[in-house]
Amino acid sequence: MDEAMQSAGGMGGVLPELATNPSAAVARPADFIPLRLVVKPGDMAMELDRVDVLVGRHSRADVRLALPDVSRRHCRLVFSNGGWQVVDLNSLNGVFVNGERVIQAALQDHDIIGIGAFRFEVEMGNQHSGAEAVAGHKPEVPPQALSVTHLAMQFEGQRKAS
């Protein structure tokens, strides 16, 4: 497990992957606010433009996190009643918001979500902090599945530059 944690710290070949899941397409409410997750440490980000996003290690997860301390179906990120929530799906290692283990929690701008060895900073809406968008896309364009190898190469280049 220590090796997996070190690997996640450097994010070598285990970066998050945003997948295309056509069956997950649900109409967005008029008050929808996109959710941006910035991988920490680092500045790579994923913009989520669906109202319900499954996060886990499973090949059918919308956001795939390829580490053994992430459950196959770890949690959901859900937009409802004008805001985002994270919901733990009975994961073994839990979901943390700002260091506190939660079963379900409303998310606020700049919260830190912990899922296994991954840490993500929450950014609400279209306010991009200049971070490199790894999986950003416009709402009218369906999301593209990204290669973990491609993401790893981008991260490695960033890491060497710093």
Coordinates of C-alpha atoms in Angstrom, one line a residue:
M1 CA 0.0 0.0 0.0
D2 CA 2.9 2.4 0.7
E3 CA 4.1 1.9 -2.8
A4 CA 0.6 2.8 -4.1
M5 CA 0.5 5.9 -2.0
Q6 CA 3.9 7.0 -3.2
S7 CA 2.8 6.4 -6.8
A8 CA -0.3 8.5 -6.3
G9 CA 1.8 11.3 -4.8
G10 CA 3.8 11.5 -8.0
M11 CA 0.7 10.4 -10.0
G12 CA 3.1 8.5 -12.4
G13 CA 0.7 6.2 -14.3
V14 CA -2.3 6.3 -12.1
L15 CA -3.9 9.7 -13.0
P16 CA -7.7 10.1 -13.0
E17 CA -9.4 9.3 -16.3
L18 CA -12.7 10.9 -17.4
A19 CA -14.7 8.3 -19.3
T20 CA -17.6 8.6 -21.8
N21 CA -20.7 6.9 -20.5
P22 CA -23.6 7.7 -22.8
S23 CA -26.1 6.0 -20.5
A24 CA -25.2 8.6 -17.8
A25 CA -26.5 11.4 -19.9
V26 CA -29.2 13.2 -17.9
A27 CA -30.8 16.5 -18.6
R28 CA -29.1 19.3 -16.6
P29 CA -31.3 21.6 -14.6
A30 CA -31.4 25.3 -15.5
D31 CA -29.4 26.2 -12.4
F32 CA -26.6 23.7 -13.2
I33 CA -23.1 24.7 -12.2
P34 CA -20.2 22.7 -13.6
L35 CA -17.8 21.1 -11.1
R36 CA -14.1 21.3 -11.7
L37 CA -11.8 18.9 -9.8
V38 CA -8.1 20.0 -9.6
V39 CA -5.7 17.1 -8.9
K40 CA -3.4 18.1 -5.9
P41 CA -0.5 18.4 -5.9
G42 CA -0.4 19.8 -9.4
D43 CA -2.7 21.7 -11.5
M44 CA -4.3 19.2 -13.8
A45 CA -8.1 19.3 -13.7
M46 CA -11.3 17.6 -14.9
E47 CA -14.5 19.5 -15.6
L48 CA -17.6 17.5 -14.9
D49 CA -20.7 18.6 -16.7
R50 CA -23.1 15.9 -15.7
V51 CA -25.5 15.9 -12.8
D52 CA -24.4 12.5 -11.5
V53 CA -20.8 11.2 -11.8
L54 CA -19.6 7.8 -10.6
V55 CA -16.1 7.8 -9.2
G56 CA -14.1 4.6 -8.7
R57 CA -11.7 2.0 -10.0
H58 CA -14.3 0.1 -12.1
S59 CA -13.9 0.3 -15.9
R60 CA -17.4 1.7 -16.1
A61 CA -16.8 4.6 -13.6
D62 CA -17.2 8.0 -15.1
V63 CA -14.0 9.1 -13.3
R64 CA -11.6 6.2 -13.0
L65 CA -9.0 6.3 -10.2
A66 CA -6.6 3.4 -10.8
L67 CA -5.3 2.7 -7.3
P68 CA -6.0 -0.3 -5.0
D69 CA -7.2 2.0 -2.1
V70 CA -10.1 3.2 -4.3
S71 CA -13.2 1.0 -4.4
R72 CA -14.6 -0.1 -7.7
R73 CA -17.6 2.1 -7.0
H74 CA -16.2 4.5 -4.5
C75 CA -18.5 7.5 -4.5
R76 CA -20.9 9.7 -6.5
L77 CA -20.7 13.4 -7.2
V78 CA -24.3 14.6 -7.6
F79 CA -25.7 18.0 -8.5
S80 CA -29.1 18.7 -7.0
N81 CA -31.0 21.6 -5.5
G82 CA -28.5 24.1 -6.9
G83 CA -25.4 22.5 -5.4
W84 CA -22.9 19.6 -5.5
Q85 CA -22.7 16.8 -3.0
V86 CA -20.3 13.9 -2.6
V87 CA -21.9 10.6 -1.5
D88 CA -19.8 7.6 -0.3
L89 CA -21.0 4.3 -1.8
N90 CA -19.9 2.2 1.2
S91 CA -16.2 2.4 0.1
L92 CA -13.7 0.6 2.2
N93 CA -11.3 3.5 2.7
G94 CA -14.0 6.3 2.8
V95 CA -14.4 9.7 1.3
F96 CA -12.9 12.8 3.0
V97 CA -13.9 16.4 2.7
N98 CA -11.3 18.8 4.2
G99 CA -9.8 15.9 6.1
E100 CA -13.0 14.7 7.7
R101 CA -14.5 11.4 6.7
V102 CA -18.1 11.8 5.4
I103 CA -20.9 9.6 4.2
Q104 CA -22.5 12.5 2.3
A105 CA -21.5 16.2 2.2
A106 CA -22.4 19.4 0.4
L107 CA -19.4 20.7 -1.5
Q108 CA -18.1 24.3 -1.4
D109 CA -15.6 26.1 -3.5
H110 CA -12.0 25.2 -2.6
D111 CA -13.0 22.1 -0.5
I112 CA -10.5 19.3 -0.7
I113 CA -11.9 15.8 -1.5
G114 CA -9.9 12.8 -0.5
I115 CA -10.6 9.5 -2.4
G116 CA -7.9 6.9 -1.6
A117 CA -4.5 8.6 -2.2
F118 CA -6.0 11.2 -4.5
R119 CA -6.7 14.7 -3.4
F120 CA -8.9 17.1 -5.5
E121 CA -9.6 20.8 -4.9
V122 CA -13.2 21.7 -5.8
E123 CA -13.8 24.6 -8.1
M124 CA -17.4 25.6 -8.8
G125 CA -18.7 27.1 -12.0
N126 CA -16.7 28.3 -15.0
Q127 CA -14.0 30.0 -12.9
H128 CA -10.7 28.5 -14.1
S129 CA -7.7 29.3 -12.0
G130 CA -5.4 28.9 -15.0
A131 CA -4.9 25.2 -14.2
E132 CA -4.2 23.0 -17.2
A133 CA -7.5 21.4 -18.2
V134 CA -7.0 17.7 -18.7
A135 CA -10.6 16.8 -19.4
G136 CA -12.4 20.1 -19.9
H137 CA -15.0 20.4 -22.6
K138 CA -18.0 22.5 -23.5
P139 CA -21.4 21.3 -22.4
E140 CA -22.7 20.9 -25.9
V141 CA -19.8 18.5 -26.8
P142 CA -19.9 15.0 -25.3
P143 CA -17.0 14.2 -23.0
Q144 CA -14.1 12.3 -24.5
A145 CA -12.4 9.3 -22.9
L146 CA -8.8 10.1 -22.1
S147 CA -5.8 7.8 -22.1
V148 CA -4.2 7.4 -18.7
T149 CA -0.9 7.2 -20.6
H150 CA -1.6 10.6 -22.2
L151 CA -2.4 12.1 -18.7
A152 CA 0.7 10.5 -17.2
M153 CA 2.9 12.0 -19.9
Q154 CA 1.4 15.4 -19.3
F155 CA 1.9 15.1 -15.5
E156 CA 5.5 13.9 -15.9
G157 CA 6.3 16.8 -18.1
Q158 CA 4.8 19.2 -15.6
R159 CA 6.7 17.6 -12.7
K160 CA 10.0 17.7 -14.5
A161 CA 9.5 21.4 -15.3
S162 CA 8.9 22.3 -11.6

